[in-house]
PDB file of C-alpha atoms in Angstrom:
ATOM      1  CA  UNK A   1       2.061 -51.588  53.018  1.00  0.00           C
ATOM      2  CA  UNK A   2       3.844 -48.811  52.318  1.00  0.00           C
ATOM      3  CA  UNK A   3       5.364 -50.182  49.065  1.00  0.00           C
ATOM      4  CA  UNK A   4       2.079 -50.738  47.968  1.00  0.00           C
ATOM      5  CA  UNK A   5       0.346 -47.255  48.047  1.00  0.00           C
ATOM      6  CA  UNK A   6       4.057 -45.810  46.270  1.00  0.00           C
ATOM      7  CA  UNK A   7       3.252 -48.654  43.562  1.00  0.00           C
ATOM      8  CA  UNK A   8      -0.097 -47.860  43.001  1.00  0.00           C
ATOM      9  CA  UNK A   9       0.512 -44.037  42.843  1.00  0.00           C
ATOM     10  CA  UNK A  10       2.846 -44.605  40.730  1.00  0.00           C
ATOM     11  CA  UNK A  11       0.650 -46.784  38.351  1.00  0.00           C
ATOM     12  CA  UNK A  12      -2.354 -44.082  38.700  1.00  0.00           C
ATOM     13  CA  UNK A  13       0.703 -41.157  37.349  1.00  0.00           C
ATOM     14  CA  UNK A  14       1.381 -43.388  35.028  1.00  0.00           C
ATOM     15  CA  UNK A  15      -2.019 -43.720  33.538  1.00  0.00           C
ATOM     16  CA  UNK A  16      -2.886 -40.008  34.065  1.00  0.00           C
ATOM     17  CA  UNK A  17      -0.191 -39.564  31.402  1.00  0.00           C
ATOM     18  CA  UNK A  18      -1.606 -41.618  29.700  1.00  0.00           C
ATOM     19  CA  UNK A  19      -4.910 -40.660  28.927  1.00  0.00           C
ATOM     20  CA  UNK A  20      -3.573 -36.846  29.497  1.00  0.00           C
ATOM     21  CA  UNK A  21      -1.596 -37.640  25.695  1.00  0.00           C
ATOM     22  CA  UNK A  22      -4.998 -39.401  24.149  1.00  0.00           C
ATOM     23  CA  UNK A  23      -6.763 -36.419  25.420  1.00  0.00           C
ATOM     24  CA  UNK A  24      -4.378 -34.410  23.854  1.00  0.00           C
ATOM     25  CA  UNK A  25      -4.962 -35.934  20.647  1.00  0.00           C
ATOM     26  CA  UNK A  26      -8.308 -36.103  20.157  1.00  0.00           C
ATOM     27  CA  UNK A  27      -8.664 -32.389  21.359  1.00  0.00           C
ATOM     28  CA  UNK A  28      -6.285 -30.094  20.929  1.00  0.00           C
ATOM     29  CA  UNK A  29      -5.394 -31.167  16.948  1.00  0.00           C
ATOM     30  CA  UNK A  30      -8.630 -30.183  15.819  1.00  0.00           C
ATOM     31  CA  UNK A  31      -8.355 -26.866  17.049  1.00  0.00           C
ATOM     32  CA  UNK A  32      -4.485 -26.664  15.960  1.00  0.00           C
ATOM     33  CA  UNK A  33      -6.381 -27.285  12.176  1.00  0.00           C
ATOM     34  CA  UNK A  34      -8.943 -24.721  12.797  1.00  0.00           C
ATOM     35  CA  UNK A  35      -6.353 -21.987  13.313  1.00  0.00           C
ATOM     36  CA  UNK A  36      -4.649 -22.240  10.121  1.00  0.00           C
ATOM     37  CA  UNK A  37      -5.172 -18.829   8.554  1.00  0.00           C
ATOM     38  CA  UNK A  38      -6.747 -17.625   5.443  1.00  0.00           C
ATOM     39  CA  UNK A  39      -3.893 -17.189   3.712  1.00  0.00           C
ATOM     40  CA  UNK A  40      -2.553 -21.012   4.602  1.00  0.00           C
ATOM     41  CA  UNK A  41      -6.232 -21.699   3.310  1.00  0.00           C
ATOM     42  CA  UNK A  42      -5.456 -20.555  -0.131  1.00  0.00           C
ATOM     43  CA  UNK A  43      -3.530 -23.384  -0.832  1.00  0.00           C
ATOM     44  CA  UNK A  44       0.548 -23.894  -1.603  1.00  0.00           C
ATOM     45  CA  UNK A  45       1.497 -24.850  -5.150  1.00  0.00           C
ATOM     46  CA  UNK A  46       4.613 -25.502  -7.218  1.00  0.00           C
ATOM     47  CA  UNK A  47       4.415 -22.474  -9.796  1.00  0.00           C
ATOM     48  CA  UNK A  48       5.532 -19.700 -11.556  1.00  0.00           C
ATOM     49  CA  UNK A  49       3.676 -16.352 -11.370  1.00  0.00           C
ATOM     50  CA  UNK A  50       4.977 -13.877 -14.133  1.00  0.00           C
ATOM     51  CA  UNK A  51       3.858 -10.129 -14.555  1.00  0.00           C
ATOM     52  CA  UNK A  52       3.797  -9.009 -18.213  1.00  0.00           C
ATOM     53  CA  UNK A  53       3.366  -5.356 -18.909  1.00  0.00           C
ATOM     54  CA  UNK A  54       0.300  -3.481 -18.881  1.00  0.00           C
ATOM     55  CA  UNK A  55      -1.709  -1.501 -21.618  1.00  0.00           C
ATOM     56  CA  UNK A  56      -0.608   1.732 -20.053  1.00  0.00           C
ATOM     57  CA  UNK A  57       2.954   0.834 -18.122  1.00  0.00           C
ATOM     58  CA  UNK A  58       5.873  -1.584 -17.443  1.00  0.00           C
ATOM     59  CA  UNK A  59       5.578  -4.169 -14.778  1.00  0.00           C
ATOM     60  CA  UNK A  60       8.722  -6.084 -13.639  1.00  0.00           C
ATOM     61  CA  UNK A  61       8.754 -10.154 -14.414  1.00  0.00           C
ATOM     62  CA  UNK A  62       8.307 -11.940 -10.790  1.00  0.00           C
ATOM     63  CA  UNK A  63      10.417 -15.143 -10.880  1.00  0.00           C
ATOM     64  CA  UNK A  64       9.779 -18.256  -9.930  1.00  0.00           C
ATOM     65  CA  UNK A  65       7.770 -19.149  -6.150  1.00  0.00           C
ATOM     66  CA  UNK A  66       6.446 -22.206  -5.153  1.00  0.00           C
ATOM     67  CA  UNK A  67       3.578 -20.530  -4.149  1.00  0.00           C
ATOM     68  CA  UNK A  68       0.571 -19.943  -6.440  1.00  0.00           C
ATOM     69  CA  UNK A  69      -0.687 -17.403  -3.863  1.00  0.00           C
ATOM     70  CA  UNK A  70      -1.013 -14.529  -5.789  1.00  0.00           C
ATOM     71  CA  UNK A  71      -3.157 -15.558  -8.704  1.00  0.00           C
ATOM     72  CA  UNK A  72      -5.330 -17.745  -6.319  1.00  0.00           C
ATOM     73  CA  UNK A  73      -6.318 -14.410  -4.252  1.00  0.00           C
ATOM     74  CA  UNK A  74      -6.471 -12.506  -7.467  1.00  0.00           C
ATOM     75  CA  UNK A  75      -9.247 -15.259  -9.245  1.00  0.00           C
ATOM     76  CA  UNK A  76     -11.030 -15.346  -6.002  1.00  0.00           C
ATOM     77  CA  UNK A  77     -11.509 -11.529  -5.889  1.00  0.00           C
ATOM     78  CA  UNK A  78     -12.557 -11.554  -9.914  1.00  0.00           C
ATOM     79  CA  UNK A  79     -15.536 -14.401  -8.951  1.00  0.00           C
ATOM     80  CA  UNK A  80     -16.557 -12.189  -5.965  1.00  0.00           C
ATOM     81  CA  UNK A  81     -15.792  -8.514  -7.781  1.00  0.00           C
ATOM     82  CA  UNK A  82     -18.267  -9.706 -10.836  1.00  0.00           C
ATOM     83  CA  UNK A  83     -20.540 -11.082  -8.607  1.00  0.00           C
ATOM     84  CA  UNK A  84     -21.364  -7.740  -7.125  1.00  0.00           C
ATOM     85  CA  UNK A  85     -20.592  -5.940 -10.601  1.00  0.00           C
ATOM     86  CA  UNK A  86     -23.217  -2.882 -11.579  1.00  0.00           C
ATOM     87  CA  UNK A  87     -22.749  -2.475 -15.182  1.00  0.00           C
ATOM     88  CA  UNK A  88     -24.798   1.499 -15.016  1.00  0.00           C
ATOM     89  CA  UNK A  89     -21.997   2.380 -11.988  1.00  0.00           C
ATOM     90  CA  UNK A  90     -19.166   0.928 -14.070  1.00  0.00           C
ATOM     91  CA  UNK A  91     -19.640   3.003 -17.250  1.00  0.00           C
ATOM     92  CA  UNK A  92     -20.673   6.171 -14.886  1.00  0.00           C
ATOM     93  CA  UNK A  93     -17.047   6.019 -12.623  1.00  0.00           C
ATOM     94  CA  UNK A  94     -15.200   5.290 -15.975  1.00  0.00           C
ATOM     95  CA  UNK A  95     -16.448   8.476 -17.706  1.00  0.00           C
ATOM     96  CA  UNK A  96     -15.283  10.092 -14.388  1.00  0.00           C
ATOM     97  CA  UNK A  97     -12.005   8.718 -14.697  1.00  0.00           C
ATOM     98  CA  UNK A  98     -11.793  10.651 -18.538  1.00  0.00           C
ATOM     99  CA  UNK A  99     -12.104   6.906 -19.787  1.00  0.00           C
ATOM    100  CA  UNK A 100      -8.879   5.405 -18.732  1.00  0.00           C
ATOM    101  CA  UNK A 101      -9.865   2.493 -16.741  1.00  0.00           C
ATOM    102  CA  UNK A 102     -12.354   0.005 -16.970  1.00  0.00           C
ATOM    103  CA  UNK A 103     -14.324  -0.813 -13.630  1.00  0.00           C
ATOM    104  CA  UNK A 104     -16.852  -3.245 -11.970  1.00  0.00           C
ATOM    105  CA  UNK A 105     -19.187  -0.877 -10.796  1.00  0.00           C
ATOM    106  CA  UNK A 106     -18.227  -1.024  -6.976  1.00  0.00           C
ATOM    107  CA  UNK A 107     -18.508   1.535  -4.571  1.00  0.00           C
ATOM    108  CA  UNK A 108     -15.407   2.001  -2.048  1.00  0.00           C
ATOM    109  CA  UNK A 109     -17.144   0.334   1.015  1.00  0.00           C
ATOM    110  CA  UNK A 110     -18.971  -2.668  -1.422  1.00  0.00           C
ATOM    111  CA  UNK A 111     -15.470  -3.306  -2.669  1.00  0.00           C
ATOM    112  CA  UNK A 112     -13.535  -2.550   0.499  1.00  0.00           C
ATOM    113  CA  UNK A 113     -16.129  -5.412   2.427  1.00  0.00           C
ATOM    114  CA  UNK A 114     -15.453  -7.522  -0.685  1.00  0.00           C
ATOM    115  CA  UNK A 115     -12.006  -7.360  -0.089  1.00  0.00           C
ATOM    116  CA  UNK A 116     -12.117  -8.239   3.661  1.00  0.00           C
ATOM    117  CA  UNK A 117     -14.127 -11.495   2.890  1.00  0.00           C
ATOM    118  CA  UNK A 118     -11.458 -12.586   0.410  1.00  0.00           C
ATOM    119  CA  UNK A 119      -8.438 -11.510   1.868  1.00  0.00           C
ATOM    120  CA  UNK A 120      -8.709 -11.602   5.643  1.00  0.00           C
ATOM    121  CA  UNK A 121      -5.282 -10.895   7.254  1.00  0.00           C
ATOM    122  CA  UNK A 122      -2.161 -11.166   5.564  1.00  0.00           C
ATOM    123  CA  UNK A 123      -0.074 -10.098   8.600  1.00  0.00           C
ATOM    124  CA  UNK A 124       1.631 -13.809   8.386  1.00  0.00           C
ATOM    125  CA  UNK A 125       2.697 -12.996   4.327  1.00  0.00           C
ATOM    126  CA  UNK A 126       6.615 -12.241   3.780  1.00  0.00           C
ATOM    127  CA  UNK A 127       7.322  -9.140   2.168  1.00  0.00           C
ATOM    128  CA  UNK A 128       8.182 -10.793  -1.466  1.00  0.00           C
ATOM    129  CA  UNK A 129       5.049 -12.135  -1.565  1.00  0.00           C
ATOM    130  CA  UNK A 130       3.014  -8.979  -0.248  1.00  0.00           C
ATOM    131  CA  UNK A 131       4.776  -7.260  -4.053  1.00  0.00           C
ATOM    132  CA  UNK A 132       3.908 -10.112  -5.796  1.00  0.00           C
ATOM    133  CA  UNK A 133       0.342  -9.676  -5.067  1.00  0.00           C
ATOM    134  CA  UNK A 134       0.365  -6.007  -5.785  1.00  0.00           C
ATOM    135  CA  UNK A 135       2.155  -6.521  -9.035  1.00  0.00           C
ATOM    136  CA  UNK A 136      -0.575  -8.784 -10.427  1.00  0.00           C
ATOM    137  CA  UNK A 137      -3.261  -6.451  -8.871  1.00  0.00           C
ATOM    138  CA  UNK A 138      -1.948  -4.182 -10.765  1.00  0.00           C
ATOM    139  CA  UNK A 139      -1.944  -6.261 -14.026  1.00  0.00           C
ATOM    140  CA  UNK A 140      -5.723  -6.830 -13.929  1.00  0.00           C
ATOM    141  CA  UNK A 141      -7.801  -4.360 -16.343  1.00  0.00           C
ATOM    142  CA  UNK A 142     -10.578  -3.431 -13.560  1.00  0.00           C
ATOM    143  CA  UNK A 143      -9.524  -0.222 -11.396  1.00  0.00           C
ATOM    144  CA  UNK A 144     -11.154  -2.438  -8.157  1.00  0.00           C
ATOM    145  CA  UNK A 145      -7.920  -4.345  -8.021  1.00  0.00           C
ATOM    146  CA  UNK A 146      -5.828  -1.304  -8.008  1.00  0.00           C
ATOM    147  CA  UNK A 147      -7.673   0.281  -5.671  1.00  0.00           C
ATOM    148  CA  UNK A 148      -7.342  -2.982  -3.463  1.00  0.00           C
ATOM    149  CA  UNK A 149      -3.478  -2.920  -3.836  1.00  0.00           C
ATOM    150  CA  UNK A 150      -3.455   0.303  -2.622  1.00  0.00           C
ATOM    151  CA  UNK A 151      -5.256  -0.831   0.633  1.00  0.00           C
ATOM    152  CA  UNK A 152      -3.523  -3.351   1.074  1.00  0.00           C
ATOM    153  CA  UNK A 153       0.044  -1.681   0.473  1.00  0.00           C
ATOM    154  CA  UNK A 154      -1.190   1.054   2.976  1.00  0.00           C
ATOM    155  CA  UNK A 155      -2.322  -1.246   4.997  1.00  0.00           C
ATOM    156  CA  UNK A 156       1.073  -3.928   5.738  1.00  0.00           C
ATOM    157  CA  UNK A 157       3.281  -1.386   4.744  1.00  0.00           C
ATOM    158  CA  UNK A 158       5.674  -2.083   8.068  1.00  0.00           C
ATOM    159  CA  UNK A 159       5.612  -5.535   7.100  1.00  0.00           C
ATOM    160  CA  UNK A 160       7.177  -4.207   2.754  1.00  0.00           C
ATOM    161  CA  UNK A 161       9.952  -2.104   5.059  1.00  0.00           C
ATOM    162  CA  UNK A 162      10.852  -4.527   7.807  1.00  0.00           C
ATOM    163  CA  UNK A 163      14.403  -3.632   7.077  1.00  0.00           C
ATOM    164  CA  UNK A 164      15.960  -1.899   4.720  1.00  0.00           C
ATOM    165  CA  UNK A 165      16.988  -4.173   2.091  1.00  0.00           C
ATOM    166  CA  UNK A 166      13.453  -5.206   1.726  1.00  0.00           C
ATOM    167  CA  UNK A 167      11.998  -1.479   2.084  1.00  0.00           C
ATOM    168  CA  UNK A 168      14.358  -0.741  -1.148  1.00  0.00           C
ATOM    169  CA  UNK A 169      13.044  -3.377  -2.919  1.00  0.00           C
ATOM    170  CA  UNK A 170       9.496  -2.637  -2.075  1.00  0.00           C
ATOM    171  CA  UNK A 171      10.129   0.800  -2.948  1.00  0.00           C
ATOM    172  CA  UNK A 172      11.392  -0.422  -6.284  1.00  0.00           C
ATOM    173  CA  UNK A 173       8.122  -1.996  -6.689  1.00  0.00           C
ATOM    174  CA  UNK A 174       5.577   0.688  -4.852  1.00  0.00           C
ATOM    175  CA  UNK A 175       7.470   3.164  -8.152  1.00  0.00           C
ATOM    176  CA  UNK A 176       6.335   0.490 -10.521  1.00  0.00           C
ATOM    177  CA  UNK A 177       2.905   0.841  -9.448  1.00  0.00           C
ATOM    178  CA  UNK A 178       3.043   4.417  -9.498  1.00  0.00           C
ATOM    179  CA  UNK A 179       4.238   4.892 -13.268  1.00  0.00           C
ATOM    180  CA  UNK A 180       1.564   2.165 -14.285  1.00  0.00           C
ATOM    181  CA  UNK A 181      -1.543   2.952 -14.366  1.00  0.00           C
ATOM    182  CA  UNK A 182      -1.220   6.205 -12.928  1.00  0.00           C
ATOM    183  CA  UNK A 183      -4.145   8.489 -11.730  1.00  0.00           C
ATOM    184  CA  UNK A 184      -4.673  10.662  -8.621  1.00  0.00           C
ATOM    185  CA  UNK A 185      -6.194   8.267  -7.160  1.00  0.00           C
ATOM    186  CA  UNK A 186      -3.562   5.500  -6.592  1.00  0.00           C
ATOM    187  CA  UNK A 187      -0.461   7.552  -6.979  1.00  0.00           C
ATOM    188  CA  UNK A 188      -1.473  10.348  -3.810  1.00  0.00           C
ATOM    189  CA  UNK A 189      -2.861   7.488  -1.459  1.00  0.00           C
ATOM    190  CA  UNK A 190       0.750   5.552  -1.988  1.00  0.00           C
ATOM    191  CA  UNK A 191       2.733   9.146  -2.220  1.00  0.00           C
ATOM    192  CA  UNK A 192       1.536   9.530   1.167  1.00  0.00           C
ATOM    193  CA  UNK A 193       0.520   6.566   3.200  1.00  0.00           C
ATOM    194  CA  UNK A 194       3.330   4.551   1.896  1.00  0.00           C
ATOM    195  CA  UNK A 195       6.253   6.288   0.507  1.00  0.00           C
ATOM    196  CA  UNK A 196       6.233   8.841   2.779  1.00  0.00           C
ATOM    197  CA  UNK A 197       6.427   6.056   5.966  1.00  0.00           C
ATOM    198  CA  UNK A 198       9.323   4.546   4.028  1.00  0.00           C
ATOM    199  CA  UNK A 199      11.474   8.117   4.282  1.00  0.00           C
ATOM    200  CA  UNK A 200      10.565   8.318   7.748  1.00  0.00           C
ATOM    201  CA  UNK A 201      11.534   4.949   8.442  1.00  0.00           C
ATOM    202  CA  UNK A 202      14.964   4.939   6.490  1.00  0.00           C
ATOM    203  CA  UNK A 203      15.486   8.574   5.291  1.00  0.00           C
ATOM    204  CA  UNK A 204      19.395   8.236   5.360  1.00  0.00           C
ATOM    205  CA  UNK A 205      18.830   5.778   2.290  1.00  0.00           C
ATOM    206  CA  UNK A 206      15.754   6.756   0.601  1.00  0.00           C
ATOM    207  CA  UNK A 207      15.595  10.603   1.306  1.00  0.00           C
ATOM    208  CA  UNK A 208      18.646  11.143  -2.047  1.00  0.00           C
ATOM    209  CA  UNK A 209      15.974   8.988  -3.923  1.00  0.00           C
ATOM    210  CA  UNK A 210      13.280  11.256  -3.356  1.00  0.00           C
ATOM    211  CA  UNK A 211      15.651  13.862  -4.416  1.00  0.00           C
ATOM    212  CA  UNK A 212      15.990  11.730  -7.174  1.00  0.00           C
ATOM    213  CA  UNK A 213      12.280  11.268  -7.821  1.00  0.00           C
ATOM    214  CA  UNK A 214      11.525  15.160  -7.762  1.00  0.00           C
ATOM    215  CA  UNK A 215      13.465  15.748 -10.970  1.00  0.00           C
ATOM    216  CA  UNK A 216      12.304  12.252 -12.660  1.00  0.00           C
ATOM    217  CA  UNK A 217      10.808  12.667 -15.942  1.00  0.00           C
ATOM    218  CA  UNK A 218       7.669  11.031 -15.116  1.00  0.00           C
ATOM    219  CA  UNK A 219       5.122  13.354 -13.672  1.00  0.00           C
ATOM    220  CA  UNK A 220       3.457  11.067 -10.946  1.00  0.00           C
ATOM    221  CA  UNK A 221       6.962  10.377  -9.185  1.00  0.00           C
ATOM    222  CA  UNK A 222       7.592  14.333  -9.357  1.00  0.00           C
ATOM    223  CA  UNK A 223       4.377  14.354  -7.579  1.00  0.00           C
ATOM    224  CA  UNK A 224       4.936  11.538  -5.205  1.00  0.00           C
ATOM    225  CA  UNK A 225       8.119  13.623  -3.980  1.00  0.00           C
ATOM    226  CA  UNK A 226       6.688  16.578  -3.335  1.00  0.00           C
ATOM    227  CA  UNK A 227       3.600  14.727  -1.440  1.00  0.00           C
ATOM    228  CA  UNK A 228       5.906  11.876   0.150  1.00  0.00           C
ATOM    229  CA  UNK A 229       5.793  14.297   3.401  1.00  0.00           C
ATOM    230  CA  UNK A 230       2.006  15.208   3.645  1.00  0.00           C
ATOM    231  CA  UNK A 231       1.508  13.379   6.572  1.00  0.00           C
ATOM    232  CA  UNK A 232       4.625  13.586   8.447  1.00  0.00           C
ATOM    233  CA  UNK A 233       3.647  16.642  10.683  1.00  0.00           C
ATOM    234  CA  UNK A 234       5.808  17.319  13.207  1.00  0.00           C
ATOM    235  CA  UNK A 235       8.951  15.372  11.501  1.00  0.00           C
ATOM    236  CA  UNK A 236       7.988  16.980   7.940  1.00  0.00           C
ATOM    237  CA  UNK A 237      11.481  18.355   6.861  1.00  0.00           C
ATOM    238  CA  UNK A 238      10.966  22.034   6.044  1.00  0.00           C
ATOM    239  CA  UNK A 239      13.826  22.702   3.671  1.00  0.00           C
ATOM    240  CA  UNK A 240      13.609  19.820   1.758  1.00  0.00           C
ATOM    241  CA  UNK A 241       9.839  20.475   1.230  1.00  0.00           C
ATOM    242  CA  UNK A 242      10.426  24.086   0.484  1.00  0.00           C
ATOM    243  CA  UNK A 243      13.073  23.064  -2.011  1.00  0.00           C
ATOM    244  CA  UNK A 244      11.183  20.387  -3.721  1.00  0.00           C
ATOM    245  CA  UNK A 245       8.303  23.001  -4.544  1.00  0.00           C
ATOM    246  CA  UNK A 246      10.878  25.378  -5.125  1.00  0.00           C
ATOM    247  CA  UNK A 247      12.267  22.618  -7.787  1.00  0.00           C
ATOM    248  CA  UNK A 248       9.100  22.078  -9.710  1.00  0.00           C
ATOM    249  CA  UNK A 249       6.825  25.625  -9.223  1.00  0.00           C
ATOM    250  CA  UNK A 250       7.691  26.181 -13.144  1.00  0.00           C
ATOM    251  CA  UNK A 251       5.859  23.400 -14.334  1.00  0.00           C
ATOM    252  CA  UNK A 252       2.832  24.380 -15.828  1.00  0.00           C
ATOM    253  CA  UNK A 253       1.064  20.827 -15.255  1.00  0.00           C
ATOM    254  CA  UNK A 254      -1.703  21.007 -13.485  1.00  0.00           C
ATOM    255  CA  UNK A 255      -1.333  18.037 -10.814  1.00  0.00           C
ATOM    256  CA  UNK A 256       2.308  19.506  -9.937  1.00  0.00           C
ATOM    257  CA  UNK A 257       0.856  23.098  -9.194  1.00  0.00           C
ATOM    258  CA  UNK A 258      -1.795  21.585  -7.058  1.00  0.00           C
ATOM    259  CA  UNK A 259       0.721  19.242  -5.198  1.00  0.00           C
ATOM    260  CA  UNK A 260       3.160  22.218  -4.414  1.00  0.00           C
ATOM    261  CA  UNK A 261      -0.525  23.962  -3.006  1.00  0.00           C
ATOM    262  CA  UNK A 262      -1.682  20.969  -0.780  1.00  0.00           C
ATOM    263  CA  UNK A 263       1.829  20.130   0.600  1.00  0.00           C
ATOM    264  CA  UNK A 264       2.022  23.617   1.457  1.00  0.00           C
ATOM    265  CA  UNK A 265      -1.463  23.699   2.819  1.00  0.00           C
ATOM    266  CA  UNK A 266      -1.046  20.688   5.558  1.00  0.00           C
ATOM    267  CA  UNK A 267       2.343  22.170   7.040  1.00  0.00           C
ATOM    268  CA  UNK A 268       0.369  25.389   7.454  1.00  0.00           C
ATOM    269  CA  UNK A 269      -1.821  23.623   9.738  1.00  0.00           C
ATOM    270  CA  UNK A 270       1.482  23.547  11.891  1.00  0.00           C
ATOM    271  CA  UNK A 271       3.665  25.814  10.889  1.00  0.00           C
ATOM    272  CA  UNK A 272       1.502  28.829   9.249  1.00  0.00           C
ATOM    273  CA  UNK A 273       4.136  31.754   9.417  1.00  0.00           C
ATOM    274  CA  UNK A 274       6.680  29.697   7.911  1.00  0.00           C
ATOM    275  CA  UNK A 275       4.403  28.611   4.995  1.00  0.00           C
ATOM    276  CA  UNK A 276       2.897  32.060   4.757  1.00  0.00           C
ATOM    277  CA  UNK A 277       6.481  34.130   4.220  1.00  0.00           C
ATOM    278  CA  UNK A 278       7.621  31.295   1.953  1.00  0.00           C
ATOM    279  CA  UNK A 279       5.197  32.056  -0.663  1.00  0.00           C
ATOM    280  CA  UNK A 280       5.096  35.710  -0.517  1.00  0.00           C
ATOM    281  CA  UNK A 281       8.777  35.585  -1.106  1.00  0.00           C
ATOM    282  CA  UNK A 282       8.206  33.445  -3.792  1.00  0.00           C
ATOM    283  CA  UNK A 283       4.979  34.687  -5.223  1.00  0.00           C
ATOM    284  CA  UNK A 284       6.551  35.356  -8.555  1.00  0.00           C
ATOM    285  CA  UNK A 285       7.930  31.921  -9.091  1.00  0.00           C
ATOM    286  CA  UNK A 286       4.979  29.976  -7.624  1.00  0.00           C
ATOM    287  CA  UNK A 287       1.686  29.345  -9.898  1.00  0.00           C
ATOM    288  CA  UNK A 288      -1.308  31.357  -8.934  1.00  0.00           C
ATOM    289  CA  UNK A 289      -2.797  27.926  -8.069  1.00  0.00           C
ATOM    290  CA  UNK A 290      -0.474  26.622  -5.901  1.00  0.00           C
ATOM    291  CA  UNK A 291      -0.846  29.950  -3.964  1.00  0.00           C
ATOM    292  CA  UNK A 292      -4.421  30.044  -3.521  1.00  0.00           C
ATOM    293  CA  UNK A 293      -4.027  26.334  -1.850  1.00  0.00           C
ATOM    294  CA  UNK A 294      -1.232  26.781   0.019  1.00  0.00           C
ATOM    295  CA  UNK A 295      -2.679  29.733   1.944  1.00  0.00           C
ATOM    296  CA  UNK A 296      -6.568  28.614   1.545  1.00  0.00           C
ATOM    297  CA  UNK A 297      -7.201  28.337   5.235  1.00  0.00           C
ATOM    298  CA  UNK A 298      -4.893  31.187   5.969  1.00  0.00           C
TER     299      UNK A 298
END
């Protein structure tokens, strides 16, 4: 008798297991599907995607990927960005921008929602192809898609330095996009919100670059070094940033003077006798400008 009941619990395990697995199957797979994300949505393909250069800057040639990634997000935001276009904005924020850059129209939140349909999250993207992207955001002739790259570059920028190898090479690239295309507008939200967490991150490497940077011939990365540290705060290093402005206070550009000013201006906020003495020992090297916004909320 007792033989019996161990046979038949073993014959009732056995089909428990059983049916468990068919359960299993019919179940669980469909929701393994439904979980893909958005960007494994977008589809893999054998290609190539090659940058060319701009009408107003150099952009590096991206080799070979099996992954057709880039220019499938890139179409998908055109067919949505045109959608939505306002032809009366578009001419109105391209006079604003002196005529440099042609636009769709959007406003920051339209294109900002836009963007979130499109792209969703991109936290499961590798580094390479995160620069990708932004290189052929870059290479479109609307300003929306710069403006998008610059989101998005602020926005995974852990994911561009996730050690240092890559966070040079992203570097590399985040320069690119700063001496194409180049306006306010792009070049202070990467200076700071980017670059700037790069330094922090690896200074011992990328601090001599800034150094670098702050005596480059190109304007925008003069600016970008002497903004890189806008946001650091409490780890903003004083000497270097003293230097830096020190470095560039002859320039007579505009966008410098007003960068030495502002950079000055936020480490007030923390360190106002420091700032303050700084430029009245240097008020005869330091533009009248960049005075008045250093010590603005003085």
């Amino acid at each position: 008798m007792v033989s019996m009941v161990l046979i038949l619990e073993r014959d009732i395990s056995r089909s428990l297991r059983v049916i468990t697995r068919r359960i299993a199957a019919v179940v669980i797979m469909p929701k393994v599907k439904k979980s893909r994300t958005k960007c494994e949505a977008l589809g893999k393909q054998t290609s190539s995607v090659r940058v060319t250069s701009g009408s107003q800057g150099k952009l590096r040639t991206v080799g070979k990927t099996t992954e057709k990634f880039a220019e499938t997000v890139v179409s998908k935001l055109r067919r949505a960005y045109s959608k939505a276009a306002d032809g009366e904005k578009a001419i109105q924020m391209k006079r604003y921008m002196r005529d440099q850059f042609e636009f769709y129209g959007l406003s920051a939140p339209q294109r900002r929602a836009i963007d979130k349909q499109v792209l969703g999250d991109f936290t499961s993207l590798d580094a390479e192809s995160h620069r990708q992207l932004l290189l052929l955001l870059w290479q479109q002739p609307q300003r929306e898609f710069q403006m998008c790259g610059t989101d998005l570059a602020i926005r995974y920028w852990k994911i561009l330095s996730e050690d240092q190898e890559r966070c040079k090479t992203s570097l590399d690239c985040v320069k690119e996009l700063i001496t194409t295309k180049s306006w306010w507008d792009t070049v202070d939200m990467l200076a700071c919100n980017v670059v700037g967490n790069f330094v922090l991150r690896y200074p011992t490497t990328l601090v001599p670059v800034m150094e670098e940077w702050v005596e480059d011939e190109d304007m925008w990365l003069r600016r970008t070094a002497i903004l890189h540290q806008l946001k650091a705060k409490h780890n903003t290093d004083q000497d270097r940033l003293f230097r830096m402005c020190l470095q560039c206070c002859h320039e007579k550009e505009f966008f410098i003077q007003k960068a030495i000013g502002w950079a000055l201006r936020e480490h007030h906020k923390l360190h106002p006798q420091d700032v303050t003495t700084f430029v009245q020992d240097n008020r005869d090297r330091l533009a009248k400008l960049s005075q008045r916004e250093a010590l603005k909320h003085a």
